[in-house]
Amino acid sequence: MSALSGPIRAKAHVLHRLRALLHDEDFTELVTPVARRADLGPGRRASVSLHEGRYLRAMIGPALRVNVITDLPRVYEIGPCFRPEPPDALHASEFTMLDLYAAHLGFEELIDLAWRLVGPHLPSYTAERLSIAGHVRDEFGIDLHTEPVGGLHPRMAARIGADPGEPFRDVLGRYIALELEACTTGRAVFLTDYPTGGDEPCARLAPGTSAVLERFELIVDGIELVHGYTDETDGKAFTERAKAVGLYDDEQRLAQEAVEAGLVPAETAGLGIGIERLCAASAGLRDITPFLQSPQF
């Protein structure tokens, strides 16, 4: 097997197994627009010169969710996404994502599905779980199940030496990367129970809690491989949280309007898998470059 054909065959094998499992789980494969109408703000999308102006998608999400209807309760797409950021061993301007949405799929069922999708490609790992809310309780004495985020922001910023004026969304992301993701070397860890105020405001507030979201990320050997969440069913709460962190955009509005109109069920769950990252992890690499698109083009 040549140096070129090896990664191509490996990626094809991963995609085949993912599609086969989703087929068995009654998911329907869709294709949604790569070039979108909405400009989501500075640095989030690359523009292209198409009819009426378009922007290359950075994620598949909202356009997939609005296809979750009575006759199509489970849908997925595997396709390219684009982010205008400098490439490195784990990031690329163009990469492949698998995104899925399902109606009436519970949070624990979503985590189980995520591991059934990626676990077969990671035979040397056993899935573990770490509750961020539990970590916050142990390290900062704040129980997010019964208390608001409150004073967590300045204390978390001080712990990592961040500017106390830095938005909590950014502080939380850096803290998790430094204090939790960095400890997953040689492990596959589901980070769960994210605090409110982070970068996934559409995630559902866990029932009976003050500030815990039904959101997870699967970190494998320090690298995010999968993210997932159940959607917030309270439209007002979702809108307020999204606007508070500057992430309420036209596409989320369209999805919310479809829910309010009764066209799409409110109780949906979604996840995304970075295909090149999964291929790299399966091969024991920390470099997605061999699995990217043909560089000569």
PDB file of N, CA, C and O in Angstrom, residues 21 34 40 59 81 110 113 122 126 130 136 202 239:
ATOM      1  N   LEU A  21     -23.517   1.899  10.069  1.00  0.00           N
ATOM      2  CA  LEU A  21     -24.141   1.916  11.385  1.00  0.00           C
ATOM      3  C   LEU A  21     -25.340   2.856  11.405  1.00  0.00           C
ATOM      4  O   LEU A  21     -26.399   2.523  11.948  1.00  0.00           O
ATOM      5  N   VAL A  34     -23.752  23.891   1.063  1.00  0.00           N
ATOM      6  CA  VAL A  34     -22.416  24.249   1.542  1.00  0.00           C
ATOM      7  C   VAL A  34     -22.259  25.766   1.553  1.00  0.00           C
ATOM      8  O   VAL A  34     -21.640  26.337   2.454  1.00  0.00           O
ATOM      9  N   LEU A  40     -22.377  35.112   9.433  1.00  0.00           N
ATOM     10  CA  LEU A  40     -22.550  35.012  10.881  1.00  0.00           C
ATOM     11  C   LEU A  40     -21.640  35.934  11.674  1.00  0.00           C
ATOM     12  O   LEU A  40     -21.591  35.855  12.905  1.00  0.00           O
ATOM     13  N   MET A  59     -20.129  24.953   9.785  1.00  0.00           N
ATOM     14  CA  MET A  59     -20.719  23.765  10.385  1.00  0.00           C
ATOM     15  C   MET A  59     -22.003  23.431   9.622  1.00  0.00           C
ATOM     16  O   MET A  59     -22.509  24.251   8.858  1.00  0.00           O
ATOM     17  N   CYS A  81     -16.733  21.310   5.488  1.00  0.00           N
ATOM     18  CA  CYS A  81     -16.945  22.559   6.203  1.00  0.00           C
ATOM     19  C   CYS A  81     -15.688  23.404   6.033  1.00  0.00           C
ATOM     20  O   CYS A  81     -14.606  22.884   5.741  1.00  0.00           O
ATOM     21  N   LEU A 110     -27.736   9.683  23.314  1.00  0.00           N
ATOM     22  CA  LEU A 110     -26.845  10.371  22.384  1.00  0.00           C
ATOM     23  C   LEU A 110     -25.391  10.020  22.663  1.00  0.00           C
ATOM     24  O   LEU A 110     -24.608   9.762  21.735  1.00  0.00           O
ATOM     25  N   LEU A 113     -24.791   6.549  21.422  1.00  0.00           N
ATOM     26  CA  LEU A 113     -24.674   6.524  19.967  1.00  0.00           C
ATOM     27  C   LEU A 113     -23.306   7.039  19.524  1.00  0.00           C
ATOM     28  O   LEU A 113     -22.683   6.464  18.618  1.00  0.00           O
ATOM     29  N   LEU A 122     -11.448   2.999  17.641  1.00  0.00           N
ATOM     30  CA  LEU A 122     -10.499   3.307  18.708  1.00  0.00           C
ATOM     31  C   LEU A 122     -10.387   2.110  19.646  1.00  0.00           C
ATOM     32  O   LEU A 122     -10.689   2.206  20.838  1.00  0.00           O
ATOM     33  N   THR A 126     -10.925   2.781  26.229  1.00  0.00           N
ATOM     34  CA  THR A 126     -12.176   2.520  26.933  1.00  0.00           C
ATOM     35  C   THR A 126     -12.782   3.860  27.304  1.00  0.00           C
ATOM     36  O   THR A 126     -12.095   4.725  27.848  1.00  0.00           O
ATOM     37  N   LEU A 130     -16.260  12.401  32.661  1.00  0.00           N
ATOM     38  CA  LEU A 130     -15.862  13.380  33.660  1.00  0.00           C
ATOM     39  C   LEU A 130     -16.880  14.514  33.637  1.00  0.00           C
ATOM     40  O   LEU A 130     -17.087  15.144  32.600  1.00  0.00           O
ATOM     41  N   VAL A 136     -16.206  21.488  38.983  1.00  0.00           N
ATOM     42  CA  VAL A 136     -16.403  22.845  39.511  1.00  0.00           C
ATOM     43  C   VAL A 136     -16.785  22.796  40.987  1.00  0.00           C
ATOM     44  O   VAL A 136     -16.294  23.587  41.800  1.00  0.00           O
ATOM     45  N   CYS A 202     -27.337  26.649  22.561  1.00  0.00           N
ATOM     46  CA  CYS A 202     -28.559  25.957  22.157  1.00  0.00           C
ATOM     47  C   CYS A 202     -28.756  24.658  22.927  1.00  0.00           C
ATOM     48  O   CYS A 202     -29.807  24.022  22.818  1.00  0.00           O
ATOM     49  N   THR A 239     -32.903  31.663  23.238  1.00  0.00           N
ATOM     50  CA  THR A 239     -32.601  32.948  22.613  1.00  0.00           C
ATOM     51  C   THR A 239     -31.815  33.854  23.560  1.00  0.00           C
ATOM     52  O   THR A 239     -30.832  34.486  23.166  1.00  0.00           O
TER      53      THR A 239
END
